[in-house]
């Protein structure tokens, strides 16, 4: 199980590659291209477990992503 | 039974990144290039259609191979020049194929080439035919807005023509298929804002990516099991050349070494149903595929639809 901070670091790292402004990660917004980067980064970190989770491809906020990962027991 | 010969034809205009950025100065070229992997795209001109590209590819092929022994024509397209009659009939006429030849359209996109192989192999066997001409052609670019950052950097227009021949060497199959219509809204044509315009291609990139990440590795393992093969038994994997990020994830999930994972998207872009035959032709021309090789081909995408097969050369 991964802790929340690690998930935030993964999202921040994926967003930085698109030069997205990150003031407060909980409020950051991103577009579909950045979302692809986040999904790929998270799927790599979770050894391919995320590809089956359909809810994630519509989760465009940090809060939503963490909530989904917590609901399936991947994040504490 | 084998894939005997292949040719292709691309849209006449080579579209560079300079052109994309001129229309869209706010686009991040580095980011888009790393995600798509596409260096250059080919776009059909105003006087080109899926049918004209298909004719060009087919003429190239038939000039080298002859047409009198062609027993059937399967035309794969989602950019038909004609709905009624089938564009295959128009293509048949343009090519001057024998009159006792069957001809029909097959409406599939990224999985279309494998669908075509499946039907061709079945008809060759069941109808005791000799040769089938399988042609794939798309002009998706006519449906893509110049400011569409999801679609424009990826797609190219192109056609491929392949002869499948009944002979003692080689084999086609087994085949595996997957259909999930719940994904239809994620890659589709939408009505234009101006009713005089063509409909617009819409793609929900993250959703389509998640579909490929979930479906393709699983289908690959299913296909290998059907053929009693393992990853290491495959000499070359040629997946639909959707984009770099899709190929990266498939390769990572299946742990396929670079030498056996063929990539061609960087040179041509995503030509929908023609990406696999175009990539296969280049693999053959480069000597990457030898006689007696075992290949795994898999197309996936719009539908959602997926089709894969084992090919022995």
Coordinates of C-alpha atoms in Angstrom, one line a residue:
Chain A
X1 CA 0.0 0.0 0.0
X2 CA 1.3 3.5 -0.9
X3 CA 1.0 6.6 1.3
X4 CA -0.7 9.7 0.1
X5 CA 2.5 11.8 -0.1
X6 CA 4.0 9.3 -2.5
X7 CA 0.9 9.6 -4.8
X8 CA 1.2 13.4 -4.6
X9 CA 4.8 13.3 -5.6
X10 CA 4.0 11.1 -8.6
X11 CA 1.2 13.5 -9.7
X12 CA 3.5 16.5 -9.2
X13 CA 6.3 14.9 -11.1
X14 CA 3.9 14.1 -14.0
X15 CA 2.5 17.6 -14.1
X16 CA 5.9 19.3 -13.9
X17 CA 6.8 17.7 -17.2
X18 CA 4.0 19.9 -18.7
X19 CA 5.2 23.0 -16.8
X20 CA 1.9 23.1 -15.0
X21 CA 1.7 25.6 -12.2
X22 CA 1.6 23.9 -8.8
X23 CA 0.7 26.1 -5.9
X24 CA -1.4 23.7 -3.8
X25 CA -1.6 20.2 -5.3
X26 CA -5.1 19.7 -3.9
X27 CA -6.4 22.5 -6.1
X28 CA -4.3 22.0 -9.2
X29 CA -6.1 21.6 -12.5
X30 CA -4.8 19.8 -15.6
X31 CA -5.8 19.0 -19.2
X32 CA -6.2 15.7 -20.9
X33 CA -2.6 15.5 -22.1
X34 CA -1.4 16.0 -18.5
X35 CA -4.0 13.4 -17.4
X36 CA -2.4 10.9 -19.7
X37 CA 1.0 11.5 -18.1
X38 CA -0.5 11.1 -14.6
X39 CA -2.3 7.9 -15.5
X40 CA 0.9 6.4 -17.0
X41 CA 3.0 7.5 -14.1
X42 CA 0.6 6.0 -11.5
X43 CA 0.1 2.8 -13.5
X44 CA 3.9 2.3 -13.6
X45 CA 4.2 3.0 -9.9
X46 CA 1.4 0.5 -9.1
X47 CA 2.8 -2.2 -11.4
X48 CA 0.0 -2.1 -14.0
X49 CA -2.9 -2.4 -11.5
X50 CA -4.6 0.9 -12.5
X51 CA -5.5 0.0 -16.1
X52 CA -8.7 -1.8 -15.0
X53 CA -9.9 1.2 -12.9
X54 CA -12.3 3.0 -15.3
X55 CA -13.1 5.8 -12.7
X56 CA -9.6 7.1 -13.0
X57 CA -9.8 8.3 -16.5
X58 CA -12.4 10.8 -15.4
X59 CA -10.6 11.8 -12.2
X60 CA -9.2 15.2 -13.0
X61 CA -8.3 16.3 -9.4
X62 CA -5.9 15.1 -6.8
X63 CA -8.7 14.6 -4.3
X64 CA -10.6 12.3 -6.7
X65 CA -7.6 10.3 -7.6
X66 CA -6.6 9.6 -4.0
X67 CA -10.2 8.8 -3.1
X68 CA -10.4 6.2 -5.8
X69 CA -7.1 4.7 -4.9
X70 CA -8.1 4.6 -1.3
X71 CA -11.4 2.9 -2.1
X72 CA -9.6 0.0 -3.7
X73 CA -6.9 -0.3 -1.0
X74 CA -3.9 0.9 -3.0
X75 CA -3.4 4.0 -0.9
X76 CA -3.7 4.5 2.9
Chain B
X1 CA -1.8 -19.5 -46.4
X2 CA 0.3 -16.4 -46.1
X3 CA 0.5 -12.6 -46.5
X4 CA 2.2 -12.7 -49.9
X5 CA 2.8 -9.0 -50.8
X6 CA 2.2 -5.5 -49.4
X7 CA 2.2 -2.0 -50.6
X8 CA 0.9 1.3 -49.3
X9 CA 0.2 5.0 -50.2
X10 CA 0.2 8.0 -47.9
X11 CA -1.5 11.3 -48.1
X12 CA 0.5 13.6 -50.4
X13 CA 1.2 16.5 -48.0
X14 CA 3.9 16.0 -45.4
X15 CA 2.8 18.0 -42.4
X16 CA 5.7 19.2 -40.2
X17 CA 5.7 20.4 -36.6
X18 CA 6.3 23.9 -37.9
X19 CA 2.9 23.8 -39.5
X20 CA 1.2 22.6 -36.4
X21 CA 2.9 25.2 -34.3
X22 CA 2.1 28.0 -36.7
X23 CA -1.6 27.2 -36.3
X24 CA -1.3 26.5 -32.6
X25 CA 1.6 28.6 -31.1
X26 CA 0.6 27.6 -27.5
X27 CA 1.2 23.9 -28.1
X28 CA 4.2 22.4 -26.3
X29 CA 6.1 20.6 -29.1
X30 CA 8.4 18.7 -26.8
X31 CA 5.6 17.4 -24.7
X32 CA 3.5 16.4 -27.6
X33 CA 6.4 14.7 -29.4
X34 CA 7.2 12.7 -26.3
X35 CA 3.6 11.5 -25.9
X36 CA 2.8 10.8 -29.6
X37 CA 6.3 9.8 -30.9
X38 CA 5.2 11.2 -34.3
X39 CA 7.7 13.3 -36.2
X40 CA 5.8 13.8 -39.4
X41 CA 2.3 13.3 -40.5
X42 CA 0.8 12.7 -44.0
X43 CA -2.4 14.5 -45.0
X44 CA -4.5 13.9 -48.0
X45 CA -5.1 16.8 -50.4
X46 CA -8.4 18.2 -51.3
X47 CA -8.4 16.0 -54.5
X48 CA -7.5 12.9 -52.5
X49 CA -9.9 10.5 -50.8
X50 CA -9.7 7.2 -49.1
X51 CA -10.6 5.6 -52.4
X52 CA -7.9 7.4 -54.5
X53 CA -5.3 6.4 -51.9
X54 CA -6.6 2.8 -51.9
X55 CA -6.4 2.7 -55.7
X56 CA -2.8 4.0 -55.7
X57 CA -1.7 1.4 -53.1
X58 CA -3.5 -1.4 -55.0
X59 CA -2.2 -0.4 -58.4
X60 CA 1.4 -0.5 -57.0
X61 CA 0.7 -4.0 -55.6
X62 CA -1.1 -5.4 -58.6
X63 CA 1.5 -4.1 -61.0
X64 CA 4.0 -6.4 -59.3
X65 CA 1.7 -9.3 -58.6
X66 CA -0.9 -9.4 -61.3
X67 CA -4.7 -9.2 -60.8
X68 CA -6.2 -12.1 -62.8
X69 CA -5.9 -14.5 -59.9
X70 CA -7.6 -12.2 -57.4
X71 CA -10.8 -13.9 -56.2
X72 CA -12.0 -11.3 -53.6
X73 CA -11.6 -7.8 -52.4
X74 CA -12.1 -6.7 -48.8
X75 CA -12.1 -2.9 -48.4
X76 CA -11.6 -1.7 -44.8
X77 CA -12.5 1.9 -44.2
X78 CA -14.4 4.3 -42.0
X79 CA -13.9 7.1 -44.5
X80 CA -16.0 5.7 -47.3
X81 CA -16.3 7.6 -50.6
X82 CA -19.7 5.9 -51.0
X83 CA -22.2 4.3 -48.7
X84 CA -24.5 3.1 -51.4
X85 CA -23.1 1.3 -53.3
X86 CA -20.2 -0.2 -51.3
X87 CA -16.9 1.6 -52.0
X88 CA -15.4 -1.8 -52.6
X89 CA -17.5 -2.0 -55.8
X90 CA -16.0 1.3 -57.0
X91 CA -12.5 0.1 -56.1
X92 CA -13.1 -3.2 -57.9
X93 CA -14.1 -1.1 -61.0
X94 CA -11.0 1.2 -60.7
X95 CA -8.7 -1.8 -60.5
X96 CA -10.3 -3.8 -63.3
X97 CA -10.5 -6.9 -61.1
X98 CA -12.1 -10.1 -62.5
X99 CA -15.9 -10.0 -62.5
X100 CA -16.2 -13.3 -60.6
X101 CA -14.6 -11.6 -57.6
X102 CA -16.4 -10.9 -54.4
X103 CA -16.1 -7.3 -53.0
X104 CA -17.4 -5.7 -49.8
X105 CA -16.7 -3.0 -47.3
X106 CA -15.7 -3.6 -43.8
X107 CA -16.4 -0.8 -41.3
X108 CA -13.7 -1.1 -38.7
X109 CA -10.8 1.2 -37.7
X110 CA -7.7 0.3 -35.8
X111 CA -8.6 -3.4 -35.6
X112 CA -9.7 -3.5 -39.3
X113 CA -6.6 -5.1 -40.8
X114 CA -6.8 -8.1 -38.5
X115 CA -10.5 -8.4 -39.0
X116 CA -9.8 -8.4 -42.7
X117 CA -7.1 -11.1 -42.3
X118 CA -9.5 -13.2 -40.4
X119 CA -12.2 -13.0 -43.0
X120 CA -9.8 -13.5 -45.8
X121 CA -8.3 -16.6 -44.3
X122 CA -11.7 -18.0 -43.6
X123 CA -12.9 -17.4 -47.2
X124 CA -9.7 -18.7 -48.7
X125 CA -10.2 -22.0 -46.9
X126 CA -14.0 -22.4 -47.0
X127 CA -14.4 -21.2 -50.7
X128 CA -11.2 -22.8 -51.9
X129 CA -10.0 -19.5 -53.3
X130 CA -6.5 -18.6 -54.4
X131 CA -5.9 -14.9 -53.6
X132 CA -7.7 -12.2 -51.8
X133 CA -6.9 -8.5 -51.9
X134 CA -7.3 -6.8 -48.6
X135 CA -7.2 -3.0 -48.8
X136 CA -7.3 -0.6 -45.8
X137 CA -7.7 3.1 -46.3
X138 CA -8.5 6.1 -44.0
X139 CA -8.6 9.9 -44.3
X140 CA -9.3 10.6 -40.7
X141 CA -7.5 13.9 -41.1
X142 CA -10.5 15.3 -43.0
X143 CA -12.5 15.0 -39.8
X144 CA -9.9 16.6 -37.5
X145 CA -9.9 20.2 -36.5
X146 CA -6.6 22.0 -37.0
X147 CA -6.7 23.1 -33.3
X148 CA -7.4 19.6 -32.0
X149 CA -4.4 18.9 -29.8
X150 CA -5.4 15.3 -29.1
X151 CA -5.9 14.1 -32.6
X152 CA -4.0 16.3 -35.1
X153 CA -0.5 15.5 -33.8
X154 CA -1.1 11.8 -34.2
X155 CA -3.2 10.9 -37.2
X156 CA -2.1 10.5 -40.8
X157 CA -4.0 9.6 -44.0
X158 CA -3.0 6.5 -45.8
X159 CA -3.9 3.2 -47.5
X160 CA -2.4 -0.2 -47.6
X161 CA -3.0 -3.1 -50.0
X162 CA -2.1 -6.7 -49.2
X163 CA -2.5 -10.0 -51.1
X164 CA -3.4 -13.0 -49.0
X165 CA -2.6 -16.2 -50.9
X166 CA -3.5 -19.8 -50.3
X167 CA -0.3 -21.9 -50.4
X168 CA 1.5 -24.5 -48.4
X169 CA 3.9 -22.1 -46.7
X170 CA 2.9 -19.9 -43.7
X171 CA -0.3 -19.7 -41.7
X172 CA -2.7 -17.1 -40.3
X173 CA -4.2 -17.7 -36.9
X174 CA -5.4 -18.2 -34.3
X175 CA -7.3 -15.0 -34.0
X176 CA -8.7 -13.3 -30.9
X177 CA -11.3 -10.5 -30.7
X178 CA -12.7 -8.1 -28.2
X179 CA -15.6 -5.7 -28.5
X180 CA -16.7 -3.1 -25.9
X181 CA -19.3 -0.7 -27.2
X182 CA -19.3 1.2 -24.0
X183 CA -16.2 2.9 -25.3
X184 CA -17.9 4.2 -28.4
X185 CA -18.3 7.8 -27.2
X186 CA -14.6 8.0 -26.5
X187 CA -13.6 7.9 -30.1
X188 CA -16.3 8.9 -32.5
X189 CA -17.5 11.5 -35.0
X190 CA -19.5 14.4 -33.7
X191 CA -21.8 16.7 -35.6
X192 CA -20.1 19.9 -36.7
X193 CA -21.1 23.2 -35.3
X194 CA -21.7 24.4 -38.9
X195 CA -23.9 22.0 -40.7
X196 CA -22.0 22.7 -44.0
X197 CA -18.8 21.3 -42.4
X198 CA -17.7 17.7 -42.1
X199 CA -18.3 16.0 -38.8
X200 CA -15.5 16.2 -36.3
X201 CA -13.4 13.4 -34.8
X202 CA -13.5 13.4 -31.1
X203 CA -11.1 11.3 -28.9
X204 CA -11.0 11.1 -25.1
X205 CA -7.3 10.4 -24.9
X206 CA -7.1 9.2 -21.3
X207 CA -10.1 6.8 -21.7
X208 CA -8.8 5.3 -24.9
X209 CA -5.4 4.9 -23.2
X210 CA -6.9 3.2 -20.2
X211 CA -8.7 0.8 -22.5
X212 CA -5.5 -0.2 -24.3
X213 CA -3.7 -0.6 -21.0
X214 CA -6.3 -2.9 -19.7
X215 CA -7.3 -4.8 -22.9
X216 CA -4.1 -5.3 -25.0
X217 CA -1.8 -7.1 -22.5
X218 CA -4.7 -9.4 -21.5
X219 CA -5.7 -10.2 -25.1
X220 CA -2.0 -10.8 -26.0
X221 CA -1.7 -13.4 -23.3
X222 CA -5.0 -14.9 -24.4
X223 CA -3.8 -15.2 -28.0
X224 CA -0.5 -16.7 -26.9
X225 CA -2.4 -19.3 -24.8
X226 CA -4.7 -20.2 -27.8
X227 CA -1.6 -20.8 -29.9
X228 CA 0.3 -22.6 -27.1
X229 CA 3.1 -20.1 -27.3
X230 CA 4.9 -17.8 -24.9
X231 CA 6.2 -14.3 -25.3
X232 CA 9.7 -15.6 -26.1
X233 CA 8.3 -17.7 -29.0
X234 CA 7.3 -14.6 -30.9
X235 CA 9.9 -13.3 -33.3
X236 CA 8.3 -9.9 -33.7
X237 CA 5.3 -8.1 -32.1
X238 CA 3.6 -5.6 -34.3
X239 CA 0.9 -3.7 -32.5
X240 CA -1.3 -1.0 -33.9
X241 CA 1.0 2.1 -34.1
X242 CA -1.4 4.3 -32.1
X243 CA 1.2 6.5 -30.4
X244 CA 4.4 6.3 -28.5
X245 CA 2.7 6.4 -25.0
X246 CA 0.4 3.5 -26.0
X247 CA 3.3 1.5 -27.4
X248 CA 5.5 2.3 -24.3
X249 CA 2.8 1.0 -22.0
X250 CA 2.1 -2.2 -23.9
X251 CA 5.8 -3.0 -24.1
X252 CA 6.2 -2.3 -20.4
X253 CA 3.2 -4.4 -19.4
X254 CA 4.3 -7.4 -21.5
X255 CA 8.0 -7.0 -20.9
X256 CA 8.9 -7.4 -24.6
X257 CA 12.5 -6.6 -25.5
X258 CA 13.1 -3.7 -28.0
X259 CA 14.5 -6.1 -30.6
X260 CA 11.2 -7.9 -30.9
X261 CA 8.8 -4.9 -30.4
X262 CA 8.4 -3.1 -33.7
X263 CA 7.9 0.6 -33.8
X264 CA 7.2 2.7 -36.9
X265 CA 4.8 5.4 -35.7
X266 CA 7.5 8.0 -35.6
X267 CA 7.9 7.9 -39.4
X268 CA 4.4 7.9 -40.6
X269 CA 2.0 8.6 -37.7
X270 CA -1.3 6.7 -37.0
X271 CA -2.9 5.6 -40.2
X272 CA -5.6 3.7 -38.4
X273 CA -6.2 0.3 -40.0
X274 CA -3.0 0.6 -42.1
X275 CA -0.5 1.0 -39.3
X276 CA 0.1 -2.8 -39.0
X277 CA 0.5 -3.6 -42.7
X278 CA 2.7 -0.5 -43.2
X279 CA 4.9 -1.5 -40.3
X280 CA 5.0 -5.1 -41.5
X281 CA 6.1 -4.1 -44.9
X282 CA 9.0 -2.1 -43.4
X283 CA 9.9 -4.9 -41.1
X284 CA 10.1 -7.2 -44.1
X285 CA 12.0 -4.8 -46.2
X286 CA 14.5 -4.2 -43.4
X287 CA 15.1 -7.9 -43.0
X288 CA 13.7 -7.9 -39.4
X289 CA 11.3 -10.6 -40.4
X290 CA 12.6 -13.7 -42.0
X291 CA 11.1 -16.8 -43.7
X292 CA 9.5 -19.0 -41.0
X293 CA 9.1 -16.3 -38.5
X294 CA 6.3 -16.2 -35.9
X295 CA 4.6 -12.8 -35.6
X296 CA 1.9 -11.5 -33.3
X297 CA -0.2 -8.7 -34.8
X298 CA -2.8 -6.8 -32.8
X299 CA -5.0 -3.8 -33.7
X300 CA -7.2 -2.0 -31.2
X301 CA -9.0 1.2 -30.7
X302 CA -12.2 2.8 -32.1
X303 CA -15.3 0.8 -31.1
X304 CA -13.9 -0.1 -28.7
X305 CA -12.6 -3.0 -30.9
X306 CA -9.6 -5.3 -30.7
X307 CA -8.4 -8.1 -33.0
X308 CA -5.1 -10.0 -32.9
X309 CA -3.6 -13.0 -34.6
X310 CA -0.5 -15.1 -34.9
X311 CA 1.1 -15.1 -38.4
X312 CA 3.7 -17.5 -39.6
X313 CA 5.6 -16.3 -42.6

